[in-house]
CSV table of C-alpha atoms and ligand atoms in Angstrom, one decimal:
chain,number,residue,atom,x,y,z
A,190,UNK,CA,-0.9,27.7,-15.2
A,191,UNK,CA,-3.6,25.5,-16.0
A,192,UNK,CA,-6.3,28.3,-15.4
A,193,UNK,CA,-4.3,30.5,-17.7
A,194,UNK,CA,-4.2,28.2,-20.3
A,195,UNK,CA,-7.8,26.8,-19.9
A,196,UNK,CA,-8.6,31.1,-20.8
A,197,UNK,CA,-6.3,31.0,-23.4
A,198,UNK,CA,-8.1,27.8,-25.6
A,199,UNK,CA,-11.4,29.1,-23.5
A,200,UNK,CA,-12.2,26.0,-21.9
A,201,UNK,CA,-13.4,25.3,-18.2
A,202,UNK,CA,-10.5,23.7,-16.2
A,203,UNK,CA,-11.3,21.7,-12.9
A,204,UNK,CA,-9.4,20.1,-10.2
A,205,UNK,CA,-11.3,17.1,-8.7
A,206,UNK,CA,-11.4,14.0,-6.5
A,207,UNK,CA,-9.0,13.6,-3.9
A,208,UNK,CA,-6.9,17.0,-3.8
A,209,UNK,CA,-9.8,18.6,-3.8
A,210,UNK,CA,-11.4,16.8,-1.1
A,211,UNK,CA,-8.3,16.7,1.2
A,212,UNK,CA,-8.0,20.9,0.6
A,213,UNK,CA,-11.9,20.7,1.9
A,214,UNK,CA,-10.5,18.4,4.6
A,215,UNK,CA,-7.7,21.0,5.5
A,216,UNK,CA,-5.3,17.5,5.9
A,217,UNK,CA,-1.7,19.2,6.4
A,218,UNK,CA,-0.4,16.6,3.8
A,219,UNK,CA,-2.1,17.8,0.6
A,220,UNK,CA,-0.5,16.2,-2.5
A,221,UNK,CA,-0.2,19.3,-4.9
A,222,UNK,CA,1.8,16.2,-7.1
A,223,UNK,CA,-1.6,14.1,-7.1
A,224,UNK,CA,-3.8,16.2,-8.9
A,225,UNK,CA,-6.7,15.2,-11.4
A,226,UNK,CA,-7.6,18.1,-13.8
A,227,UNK,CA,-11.2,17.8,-16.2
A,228,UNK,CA,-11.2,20.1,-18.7
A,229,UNK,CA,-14.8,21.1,-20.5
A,230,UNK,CA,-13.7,20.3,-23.7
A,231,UNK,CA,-10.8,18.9,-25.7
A,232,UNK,CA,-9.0,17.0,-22.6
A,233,UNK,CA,-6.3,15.5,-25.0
A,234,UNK,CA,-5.5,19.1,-27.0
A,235,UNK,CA,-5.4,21.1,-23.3
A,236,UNK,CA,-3.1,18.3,-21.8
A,237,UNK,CA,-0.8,18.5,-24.9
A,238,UNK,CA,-0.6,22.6,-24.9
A,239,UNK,CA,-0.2,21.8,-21.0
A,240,UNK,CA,3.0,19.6,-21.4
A,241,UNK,CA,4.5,22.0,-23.7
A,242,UNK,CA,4.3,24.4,-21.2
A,243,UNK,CA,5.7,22.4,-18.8
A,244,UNK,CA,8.3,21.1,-20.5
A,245,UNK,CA,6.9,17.6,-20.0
A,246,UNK,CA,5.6,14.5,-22.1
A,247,UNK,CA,1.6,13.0,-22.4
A,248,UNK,CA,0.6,9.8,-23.0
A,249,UNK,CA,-2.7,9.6,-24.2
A,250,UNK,CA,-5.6,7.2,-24.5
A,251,UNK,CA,-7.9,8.1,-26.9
A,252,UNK,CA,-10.9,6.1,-26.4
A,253,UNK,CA,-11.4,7.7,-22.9
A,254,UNK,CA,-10.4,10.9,-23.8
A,255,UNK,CA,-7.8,11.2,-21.2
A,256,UNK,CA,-4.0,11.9,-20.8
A,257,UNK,CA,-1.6,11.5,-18.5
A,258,UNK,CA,1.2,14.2,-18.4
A,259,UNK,CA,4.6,13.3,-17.0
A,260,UNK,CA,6.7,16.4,-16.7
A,261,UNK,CA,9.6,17.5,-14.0
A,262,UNK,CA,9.3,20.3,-11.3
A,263,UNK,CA,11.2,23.0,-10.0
A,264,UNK,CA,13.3,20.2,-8.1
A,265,UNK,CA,13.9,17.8,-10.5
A,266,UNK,CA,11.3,15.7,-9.2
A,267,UNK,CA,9.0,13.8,-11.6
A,268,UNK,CA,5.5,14.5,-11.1
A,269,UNK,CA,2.3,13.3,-13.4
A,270,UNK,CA,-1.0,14.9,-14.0
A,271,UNK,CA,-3.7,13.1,-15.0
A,272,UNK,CA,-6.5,15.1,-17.6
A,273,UNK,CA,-9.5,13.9,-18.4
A,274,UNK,CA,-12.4,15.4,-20.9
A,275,UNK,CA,-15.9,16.0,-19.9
A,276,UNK,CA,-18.7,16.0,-22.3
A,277,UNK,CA,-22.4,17.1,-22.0
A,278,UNK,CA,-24.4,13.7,-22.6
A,279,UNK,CA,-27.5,12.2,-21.6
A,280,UNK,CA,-27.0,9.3,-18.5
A,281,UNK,CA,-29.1,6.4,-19.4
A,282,UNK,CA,-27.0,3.9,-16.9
A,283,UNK,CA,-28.2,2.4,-14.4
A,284,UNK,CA,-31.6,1.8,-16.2
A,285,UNK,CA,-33.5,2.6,-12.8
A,286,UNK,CA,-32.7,6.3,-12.6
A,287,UNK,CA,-34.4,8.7,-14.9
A,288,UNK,CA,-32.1,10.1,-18.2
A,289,UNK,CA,-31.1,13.4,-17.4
A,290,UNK,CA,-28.8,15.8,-19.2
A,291,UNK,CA,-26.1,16.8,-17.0
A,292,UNK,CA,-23.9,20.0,-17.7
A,293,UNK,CA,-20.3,18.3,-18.7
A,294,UNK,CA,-18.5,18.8,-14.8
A,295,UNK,CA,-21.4,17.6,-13.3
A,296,UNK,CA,-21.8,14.4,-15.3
A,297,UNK,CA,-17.8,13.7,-14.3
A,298,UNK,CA,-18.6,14.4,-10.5
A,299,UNK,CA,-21.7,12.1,-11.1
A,300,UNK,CA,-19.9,9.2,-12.0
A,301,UNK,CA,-17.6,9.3,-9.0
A,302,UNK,CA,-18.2,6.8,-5.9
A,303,UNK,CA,-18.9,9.7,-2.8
A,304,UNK,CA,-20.2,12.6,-2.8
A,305,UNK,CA,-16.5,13.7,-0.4
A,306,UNK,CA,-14.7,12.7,-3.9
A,307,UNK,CA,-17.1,14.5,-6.3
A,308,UNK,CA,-16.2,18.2,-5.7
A,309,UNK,CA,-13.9,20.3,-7.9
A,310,UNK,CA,-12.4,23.6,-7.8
A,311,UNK,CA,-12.8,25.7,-10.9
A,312,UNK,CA,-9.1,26.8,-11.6
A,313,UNK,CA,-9.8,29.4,-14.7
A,314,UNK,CA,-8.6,32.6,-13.8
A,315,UNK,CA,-12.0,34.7,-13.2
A,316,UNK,CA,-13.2,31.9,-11.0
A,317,UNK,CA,-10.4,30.6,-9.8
A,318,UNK,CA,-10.6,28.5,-6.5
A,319,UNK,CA,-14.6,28.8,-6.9
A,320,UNK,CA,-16.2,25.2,-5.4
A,321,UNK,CA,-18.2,23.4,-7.9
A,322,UNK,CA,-20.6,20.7,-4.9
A,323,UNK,CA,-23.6,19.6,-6.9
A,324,UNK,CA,-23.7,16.8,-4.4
A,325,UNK,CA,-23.1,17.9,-1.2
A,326,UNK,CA,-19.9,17.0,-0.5
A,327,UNK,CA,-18.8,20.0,2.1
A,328,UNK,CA,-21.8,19.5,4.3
A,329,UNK,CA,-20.7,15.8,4.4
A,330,UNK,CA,-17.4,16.8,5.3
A,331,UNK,CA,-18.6,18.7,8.2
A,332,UNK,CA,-21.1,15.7,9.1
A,333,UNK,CA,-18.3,13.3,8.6
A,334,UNK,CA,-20.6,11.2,6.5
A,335,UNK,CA,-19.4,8.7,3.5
A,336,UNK,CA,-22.2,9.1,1.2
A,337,UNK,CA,-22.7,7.6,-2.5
A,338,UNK,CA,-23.9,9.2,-4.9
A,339,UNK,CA,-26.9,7.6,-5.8
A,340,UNK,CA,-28.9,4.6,-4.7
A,341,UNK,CA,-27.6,2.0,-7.7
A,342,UNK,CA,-23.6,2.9,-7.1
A,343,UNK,CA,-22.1,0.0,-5.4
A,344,UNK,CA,-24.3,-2.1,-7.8
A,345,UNK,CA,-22.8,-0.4,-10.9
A,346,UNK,CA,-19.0,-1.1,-8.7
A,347,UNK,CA,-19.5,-3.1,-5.5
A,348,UNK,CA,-15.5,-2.3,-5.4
A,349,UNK,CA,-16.9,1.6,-4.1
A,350,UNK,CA,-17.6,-1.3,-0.6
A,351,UNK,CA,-14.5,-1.8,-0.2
A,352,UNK,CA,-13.5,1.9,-1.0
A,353,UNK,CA,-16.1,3.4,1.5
A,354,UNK,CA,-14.3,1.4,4.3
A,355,UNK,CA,-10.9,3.2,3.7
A,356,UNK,CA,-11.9,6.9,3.4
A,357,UNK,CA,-14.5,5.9,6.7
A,358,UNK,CA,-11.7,5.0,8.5
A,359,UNK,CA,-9.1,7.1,6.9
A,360,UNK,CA,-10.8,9.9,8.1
A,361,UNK,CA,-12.8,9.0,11.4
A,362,UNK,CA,-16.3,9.1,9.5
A,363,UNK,CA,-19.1,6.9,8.9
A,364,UNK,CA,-20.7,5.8,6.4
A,365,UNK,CA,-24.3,7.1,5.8
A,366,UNK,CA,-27.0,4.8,7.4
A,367,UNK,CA,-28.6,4.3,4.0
A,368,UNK,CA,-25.0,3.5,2.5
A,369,UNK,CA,-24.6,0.5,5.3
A,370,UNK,CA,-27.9,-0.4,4.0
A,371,UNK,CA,-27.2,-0.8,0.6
A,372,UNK,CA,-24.1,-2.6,1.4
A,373,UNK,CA,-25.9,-5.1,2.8
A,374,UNK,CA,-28.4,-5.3,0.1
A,375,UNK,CA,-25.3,-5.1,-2.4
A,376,UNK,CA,-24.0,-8.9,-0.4
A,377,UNK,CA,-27.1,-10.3,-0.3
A,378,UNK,CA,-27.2,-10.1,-3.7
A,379,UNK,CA,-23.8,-11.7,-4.0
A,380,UNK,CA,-21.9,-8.6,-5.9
A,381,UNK,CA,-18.8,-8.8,-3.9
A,382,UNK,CA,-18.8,-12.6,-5.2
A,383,UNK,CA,-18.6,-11.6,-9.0
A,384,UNK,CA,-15.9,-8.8,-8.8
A,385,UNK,CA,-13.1,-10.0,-10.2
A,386,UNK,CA,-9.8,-10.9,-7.5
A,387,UNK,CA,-7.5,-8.7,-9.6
A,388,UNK,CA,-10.2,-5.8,-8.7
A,389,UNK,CA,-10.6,-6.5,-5.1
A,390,UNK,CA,-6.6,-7.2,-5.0
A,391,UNK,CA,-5.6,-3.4,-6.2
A,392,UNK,CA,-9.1,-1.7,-2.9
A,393,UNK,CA,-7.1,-4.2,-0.4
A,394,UNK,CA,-3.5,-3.0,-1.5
A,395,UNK,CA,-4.6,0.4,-0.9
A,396,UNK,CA,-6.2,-0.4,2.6
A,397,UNK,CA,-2.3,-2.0,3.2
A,398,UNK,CA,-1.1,1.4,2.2
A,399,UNK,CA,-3.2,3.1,4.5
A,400,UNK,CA,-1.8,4.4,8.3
A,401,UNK,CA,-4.0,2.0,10.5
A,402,UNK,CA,-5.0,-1.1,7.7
A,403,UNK,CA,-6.1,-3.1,10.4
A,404,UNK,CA,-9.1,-1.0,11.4
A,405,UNK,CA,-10.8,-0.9,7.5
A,406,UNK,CA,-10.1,-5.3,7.6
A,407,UNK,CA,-11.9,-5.3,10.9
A,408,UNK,CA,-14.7,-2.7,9.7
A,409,UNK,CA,-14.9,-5.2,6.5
A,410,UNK,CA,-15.3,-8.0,8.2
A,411,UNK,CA,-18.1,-7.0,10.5
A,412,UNK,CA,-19.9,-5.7,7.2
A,413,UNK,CA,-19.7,-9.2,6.2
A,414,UNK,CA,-17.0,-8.3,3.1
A,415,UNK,CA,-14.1,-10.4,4.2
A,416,UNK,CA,-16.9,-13.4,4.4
A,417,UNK,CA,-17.8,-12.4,0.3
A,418,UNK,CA,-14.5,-11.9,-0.9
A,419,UNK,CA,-13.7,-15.7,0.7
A,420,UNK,CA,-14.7,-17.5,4.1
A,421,UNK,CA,-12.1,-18.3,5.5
A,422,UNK,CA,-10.8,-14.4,5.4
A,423,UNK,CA,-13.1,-13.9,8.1
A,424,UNK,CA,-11.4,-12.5,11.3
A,425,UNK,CA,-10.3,-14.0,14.9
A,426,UNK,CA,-8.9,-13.0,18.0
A,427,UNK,CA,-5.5,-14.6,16.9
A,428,UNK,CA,-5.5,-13.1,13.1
A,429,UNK,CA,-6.8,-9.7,15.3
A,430,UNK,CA,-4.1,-9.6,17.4
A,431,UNK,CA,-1.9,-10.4,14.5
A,432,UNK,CA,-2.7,-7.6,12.5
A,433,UNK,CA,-2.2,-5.5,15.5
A,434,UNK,CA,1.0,-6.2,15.8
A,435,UNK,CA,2.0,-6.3,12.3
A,436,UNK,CA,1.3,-2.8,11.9
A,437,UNK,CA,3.4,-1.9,15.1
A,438,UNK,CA,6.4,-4.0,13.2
A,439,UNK,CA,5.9,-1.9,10.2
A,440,UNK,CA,6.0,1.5,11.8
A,441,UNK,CA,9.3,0.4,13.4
A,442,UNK,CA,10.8,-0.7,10.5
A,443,UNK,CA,9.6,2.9,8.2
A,444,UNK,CA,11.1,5.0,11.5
A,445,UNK,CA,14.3,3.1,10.7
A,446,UNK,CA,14.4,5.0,7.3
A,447,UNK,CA,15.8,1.9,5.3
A,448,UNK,CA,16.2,2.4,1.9
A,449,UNK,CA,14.1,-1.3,1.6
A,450,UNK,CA,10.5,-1.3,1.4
A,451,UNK,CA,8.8,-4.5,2.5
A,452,UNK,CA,6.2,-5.7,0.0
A,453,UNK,CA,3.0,-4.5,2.3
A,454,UNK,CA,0.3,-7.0,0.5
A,455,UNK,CA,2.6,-10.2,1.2
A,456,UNK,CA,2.6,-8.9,4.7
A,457,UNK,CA,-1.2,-8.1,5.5
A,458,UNK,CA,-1.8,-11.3,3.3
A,459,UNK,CA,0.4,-13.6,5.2
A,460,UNK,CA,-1.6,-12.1,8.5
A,461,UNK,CA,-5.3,-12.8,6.7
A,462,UNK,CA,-4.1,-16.6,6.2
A,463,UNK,CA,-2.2,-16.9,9.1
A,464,UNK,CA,-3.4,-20.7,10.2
A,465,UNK,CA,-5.6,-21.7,7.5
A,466,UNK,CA,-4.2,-24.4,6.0
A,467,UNK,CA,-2.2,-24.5,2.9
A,468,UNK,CA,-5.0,-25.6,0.8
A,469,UNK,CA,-7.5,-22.9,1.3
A,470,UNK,CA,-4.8,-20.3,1.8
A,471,UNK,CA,-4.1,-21.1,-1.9
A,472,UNK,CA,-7.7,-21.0,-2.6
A,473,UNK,CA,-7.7,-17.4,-1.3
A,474,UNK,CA,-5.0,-16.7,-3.0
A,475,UNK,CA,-6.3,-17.8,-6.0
A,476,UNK,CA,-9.2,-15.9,-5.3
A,477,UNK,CA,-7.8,-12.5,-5.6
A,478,UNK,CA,-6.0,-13.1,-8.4
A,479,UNK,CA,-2.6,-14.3,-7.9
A,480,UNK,CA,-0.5,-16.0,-10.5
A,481,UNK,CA,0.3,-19.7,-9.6
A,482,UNK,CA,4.1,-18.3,-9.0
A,483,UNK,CA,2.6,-15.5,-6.7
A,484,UNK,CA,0.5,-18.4,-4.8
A,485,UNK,CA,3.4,-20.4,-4.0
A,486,UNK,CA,5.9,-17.2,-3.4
A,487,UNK,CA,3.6,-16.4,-0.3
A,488,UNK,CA,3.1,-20.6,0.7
A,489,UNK,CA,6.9,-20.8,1.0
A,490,UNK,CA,7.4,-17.5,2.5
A,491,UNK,CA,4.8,-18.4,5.4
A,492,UNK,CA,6.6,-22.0,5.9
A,493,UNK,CA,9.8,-20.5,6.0
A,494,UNK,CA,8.9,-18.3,8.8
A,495,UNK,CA,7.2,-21.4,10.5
A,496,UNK,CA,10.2,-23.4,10.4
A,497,UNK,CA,12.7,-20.0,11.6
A,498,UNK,CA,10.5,-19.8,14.5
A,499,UNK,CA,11.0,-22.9,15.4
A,500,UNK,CA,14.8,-23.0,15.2
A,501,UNK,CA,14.7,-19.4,16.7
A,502,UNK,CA,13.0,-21.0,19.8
A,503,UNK,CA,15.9,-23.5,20.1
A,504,UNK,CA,18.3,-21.1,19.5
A,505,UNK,CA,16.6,-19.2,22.1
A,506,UNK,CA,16.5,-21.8,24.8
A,507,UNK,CA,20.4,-22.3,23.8
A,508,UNK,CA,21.5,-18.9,24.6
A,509,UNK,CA,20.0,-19.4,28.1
A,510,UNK,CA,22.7,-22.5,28.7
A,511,UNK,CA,26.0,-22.0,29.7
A,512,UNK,CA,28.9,-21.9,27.8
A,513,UNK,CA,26.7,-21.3,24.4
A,514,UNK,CA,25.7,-18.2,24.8
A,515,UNK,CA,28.9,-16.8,22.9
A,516,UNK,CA,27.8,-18.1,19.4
A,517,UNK,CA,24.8,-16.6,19.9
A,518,UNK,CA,24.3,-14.0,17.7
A,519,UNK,CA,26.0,-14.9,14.8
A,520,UNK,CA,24.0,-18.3,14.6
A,521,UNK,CA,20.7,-16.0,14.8
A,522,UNK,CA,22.1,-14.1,11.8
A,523,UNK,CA,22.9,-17.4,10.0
A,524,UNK,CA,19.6,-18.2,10.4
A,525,UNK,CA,17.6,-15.3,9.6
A,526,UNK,CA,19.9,-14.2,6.5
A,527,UNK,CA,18.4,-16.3,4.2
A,528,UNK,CA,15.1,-14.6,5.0
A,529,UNK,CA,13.6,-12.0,2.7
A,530,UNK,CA,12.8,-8.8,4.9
A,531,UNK,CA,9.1,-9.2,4.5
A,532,UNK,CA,9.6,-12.9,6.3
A,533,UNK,CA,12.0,-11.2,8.8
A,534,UNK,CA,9.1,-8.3,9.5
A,535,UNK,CA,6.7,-10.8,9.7
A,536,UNK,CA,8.3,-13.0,12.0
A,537,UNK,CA,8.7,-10.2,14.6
A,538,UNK,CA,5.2,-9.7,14.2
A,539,UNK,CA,3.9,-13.5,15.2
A,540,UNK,CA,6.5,-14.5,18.0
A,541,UNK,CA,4.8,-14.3,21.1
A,542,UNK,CA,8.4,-14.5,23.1
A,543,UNK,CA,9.8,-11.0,24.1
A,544,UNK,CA,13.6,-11.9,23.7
A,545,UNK,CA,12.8,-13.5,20.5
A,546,UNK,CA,11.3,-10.3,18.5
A,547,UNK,CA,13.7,-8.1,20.2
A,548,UNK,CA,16.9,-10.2,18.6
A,549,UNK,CA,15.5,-10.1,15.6
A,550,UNK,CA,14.7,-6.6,15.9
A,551,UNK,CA,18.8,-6.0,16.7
A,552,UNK,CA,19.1,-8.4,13.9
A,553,UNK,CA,17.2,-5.9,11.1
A,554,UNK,CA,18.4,-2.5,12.7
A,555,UNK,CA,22.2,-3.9,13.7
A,556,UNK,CA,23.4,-7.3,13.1
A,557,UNK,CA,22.4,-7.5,9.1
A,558,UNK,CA,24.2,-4.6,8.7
A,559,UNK,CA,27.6,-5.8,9.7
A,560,UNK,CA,30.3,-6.6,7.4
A,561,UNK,CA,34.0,-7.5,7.5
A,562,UNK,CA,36.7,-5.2,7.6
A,563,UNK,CA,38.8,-7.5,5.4
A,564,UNK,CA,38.1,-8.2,1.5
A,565,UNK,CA,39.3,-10.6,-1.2
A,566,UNK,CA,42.5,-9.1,-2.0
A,567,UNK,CA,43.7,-9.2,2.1
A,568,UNK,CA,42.8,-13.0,1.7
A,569,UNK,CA,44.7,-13.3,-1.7
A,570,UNK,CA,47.8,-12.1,-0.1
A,571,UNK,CA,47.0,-14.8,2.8
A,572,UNK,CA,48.0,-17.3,-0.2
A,573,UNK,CA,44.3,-18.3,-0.8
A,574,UNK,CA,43.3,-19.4,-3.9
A,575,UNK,CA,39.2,-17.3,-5.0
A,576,UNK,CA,37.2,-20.1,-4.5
A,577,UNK,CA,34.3,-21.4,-2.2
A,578,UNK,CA,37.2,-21.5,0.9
A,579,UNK,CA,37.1,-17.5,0.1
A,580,UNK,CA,33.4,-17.4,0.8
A,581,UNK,CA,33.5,-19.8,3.9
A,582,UNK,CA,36.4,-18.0,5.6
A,583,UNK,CA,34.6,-14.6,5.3
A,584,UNK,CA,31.4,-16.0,6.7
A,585,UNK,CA,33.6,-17.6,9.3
A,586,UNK,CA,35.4,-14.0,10.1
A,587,UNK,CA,31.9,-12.5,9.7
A,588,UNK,CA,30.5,-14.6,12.5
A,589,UNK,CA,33.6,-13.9,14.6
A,590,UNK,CA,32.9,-10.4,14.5
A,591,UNK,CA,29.4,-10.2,15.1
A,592,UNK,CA,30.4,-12.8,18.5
A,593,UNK,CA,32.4,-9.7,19.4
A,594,UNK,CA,35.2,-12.1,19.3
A,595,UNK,CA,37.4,-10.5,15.9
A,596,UNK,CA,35.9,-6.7,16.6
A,597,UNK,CA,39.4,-4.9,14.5
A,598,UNK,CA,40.8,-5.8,11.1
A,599,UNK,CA,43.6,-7.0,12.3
A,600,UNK,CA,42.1,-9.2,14.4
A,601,UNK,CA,39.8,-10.2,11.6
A,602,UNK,CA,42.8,-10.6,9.3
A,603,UNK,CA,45.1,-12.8,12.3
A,604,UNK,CA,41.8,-15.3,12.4
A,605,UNK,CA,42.0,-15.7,8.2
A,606,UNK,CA,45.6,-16.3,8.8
A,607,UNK,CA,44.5,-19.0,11.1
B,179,ATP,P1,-6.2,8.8,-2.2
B,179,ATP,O1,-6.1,9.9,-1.2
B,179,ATP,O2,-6.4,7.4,-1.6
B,179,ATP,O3,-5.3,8.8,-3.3
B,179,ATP,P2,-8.2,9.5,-4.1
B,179,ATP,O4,-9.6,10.0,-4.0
B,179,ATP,O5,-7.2,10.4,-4.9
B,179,ATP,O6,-7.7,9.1,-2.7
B,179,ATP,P3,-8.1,7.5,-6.2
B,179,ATP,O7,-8.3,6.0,-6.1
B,179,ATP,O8,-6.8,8.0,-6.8
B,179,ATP,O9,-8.3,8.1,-4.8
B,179,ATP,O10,-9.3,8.0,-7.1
B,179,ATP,C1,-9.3,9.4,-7.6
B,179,ATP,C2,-10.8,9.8,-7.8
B,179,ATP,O11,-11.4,9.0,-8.7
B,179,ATP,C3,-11.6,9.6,-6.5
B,179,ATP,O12,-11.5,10.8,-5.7
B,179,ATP,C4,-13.0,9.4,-7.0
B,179,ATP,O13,-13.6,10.6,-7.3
B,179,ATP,C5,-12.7,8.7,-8.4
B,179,ATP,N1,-12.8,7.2,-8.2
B,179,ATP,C6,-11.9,6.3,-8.0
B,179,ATP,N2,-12.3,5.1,-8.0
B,179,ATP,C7,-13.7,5.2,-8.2
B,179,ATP,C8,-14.7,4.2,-8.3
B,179,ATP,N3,-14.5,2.9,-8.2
B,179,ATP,N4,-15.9,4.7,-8.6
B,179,ATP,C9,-16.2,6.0,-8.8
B,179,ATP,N5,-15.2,6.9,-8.7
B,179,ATP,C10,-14.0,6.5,-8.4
């Protein structure tokens, strides 16, 4: 529909960047909802006849030129489409290269960070699905090469570093032997240094999102990045084997189909500062960006789990002693319910002790889930009063339960009788 319409205001309509690049890729999982249209011409008029036709809304931002439109598909499903203009000018930026005059798709596929990103596919009717590769960006798909565009990119945005890493390993490429060159010419400069933390914060949170993080923060820190972005990010065996299985912990948890997401950059943060002390992991912190309230979220979240693990390992040793054993898993829930899941997750990850993890794996996939089979008004005909001694005797019958020692409502509801 966007071909058609790009005939009907005659105006060349492209689909670039990623889709286009994962078609090329044939990756089974091509988001048809993650597409990025440029239209040779007015971007704002076409997305605006676009929205109309798809029953959807545009929000628009002048001053680029771009819009964003936000309709709903054949399911119901929201999905968003960004548009963006190109228009023939001259590049003058970065002084060294000469001032050409691009056409106005190739300027737009210019300005992109690999030449893998800077294909599109013309979608007007005559030429529809016709490759537009001024750089290319097919042959370096079959060479499984990362390649920038020109020599000065990672100068004009040393974030493209950070960026190379993810579709490198994303994909099982490398990046070009002049691109590793430049990299380290970009940090010997210091470039990394002077990006700003809220810009290396939002590359790192999409390495987090990625399937295997921990192989992009291992290839950034032999490239020296980790080092730039702060010293004491830099990787070791521990923080390795850490990440390792962090990322095992997650994949359990997302095979458990939980309607709760864990907050994935607390996580992979938590692993980066695991033992460096509170000062510097602040300093880090602060480093990329995060708020004072953020800073201290993620210092209390990582002493919490300090001080769990260390009850958990008495609790532990407890259940191996006679005669306690019976309490045992309703005193692992009292401790680990006052836990966000992100500590819980995280906690899995670092316990070295089998028997530990695996409790408090029963504890996320079972135990949490537990609930009495009595409620207020059972208690209220019990002759209690709503109150705090509401609250304690449910925890109490709640415990009972999970000991496997109240298992029936009846038995639930002769223990708040007692
Ligand atoms: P993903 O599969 O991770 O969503 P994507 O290529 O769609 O990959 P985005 O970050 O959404 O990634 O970027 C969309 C497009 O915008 C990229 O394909 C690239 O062409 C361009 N782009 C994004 N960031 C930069 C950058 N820092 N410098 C140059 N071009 C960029």
């Amino acid at each position: 529909r966007a071909g058609e319409l790009g005939d009907r205001l005659q105006v060349s309509v492209y689909a670039v960047g990623g889709f286009v690049r994962d078609i090329m890729l044939s990756r089974p999982a091509v988001e048809f909802d993650d597409v990025d249209l440029v239209v040779e011409g007015d971007g704002i008029a076409f997305a605006r006849a676009l929205a109309q036709e798809l029953g959807g809304r545009v929000r628009e931002h002048r001053t680029f030129m771009t819009a964003l439109i936000i309709y709903h598909d054949e399911n119901g499903e929201e999905q968003r489409l960004d548009v963006a203009t190109a228009r023939l000018e001259y590049y003058k930026y970065p002084a060294a290269l000469p001032t050409v005059e691009l056409s106005s798709i190739k300027m737009d596929l210019f300005r992109r960070d690999f030449t893998i990103n800077a294909m599109a596919l013309r979608l007007n009717k005559g030429q529809f699905g016709c490759l537009v590769d001024f750089f290319g960006g097919q042959s370096d798909i079959q060479r499984k090469t990362i390649r920038i565009i020109h020599a000065l990119s990672f100068v004009e945005d040393p974030t493209r570093i950070i960026r190379a890493v993810r579709f490198e390993q994303r994909y099982g490429f490398h990046i070009s032997t002049q691109g590793e060159k430049l990299i380290k010419n970009a940090l010997s400069l210091n470039l990394v240094e002077k990006l700003s933390g809220a810009r290396i914060l939002h590359e790192l949170n999409l390495i987090f999102r990625e399937d295997e993080p921990e192989t992009c923060l291992r290839r950034l820190n032999e490239l020296g990045v980790l080092a730039a972005i702060h010293p004491s990010l830099v990787l070791n065996a521990d923080k390795n084997e850490l990440l390792d299985s962090l990322r095992e912990v997650i994949d359990w948890y997302r095979l458990l189909y939980f309607k709760e997401t864990p907050e994935l950059s607390t996580l992979y943060l938590m692993a980066l500062c695991s033992a460096v002390p509170a000062i510097e992991t602040a300093d880090i912190l602060h480093r990329l960006g995060l708020t004072p309230t953020m800073r201290e979220e993620i210092l209390s979240l990582r002493e919490s789990v300090r001080m769990t693990l260390v009850e958990l390992i008495n609790w532990h040793r407890d259940t191996q002693k006679k005669g306690q054993a019976e309490q045992s898993v309703s005193r692992l829930c009292a401790l680990l319910a006052p836990l966000p899941l992100e500590s819980t997750l995280y906690l899995m990850a670092r316990s070295d002790n089998e028997e530990i993890s695996s409790s408090v794996s029963q504890y996320i996939y079972k135990w949490r889930q537990i609930k009495v089979d009595i409620n207020g008004d059972d208690l209220h005909r019990l002759g209690l009063e709503p109150g705090p001694q509401f609250g304690s005797v449910m925890r109490m019958v709640l415990a009972a339960k999970l000991d496997g020692k109240a298992e029936t409502r009846e038995a639930q509801l002769k223990l708040a009788e007692e």
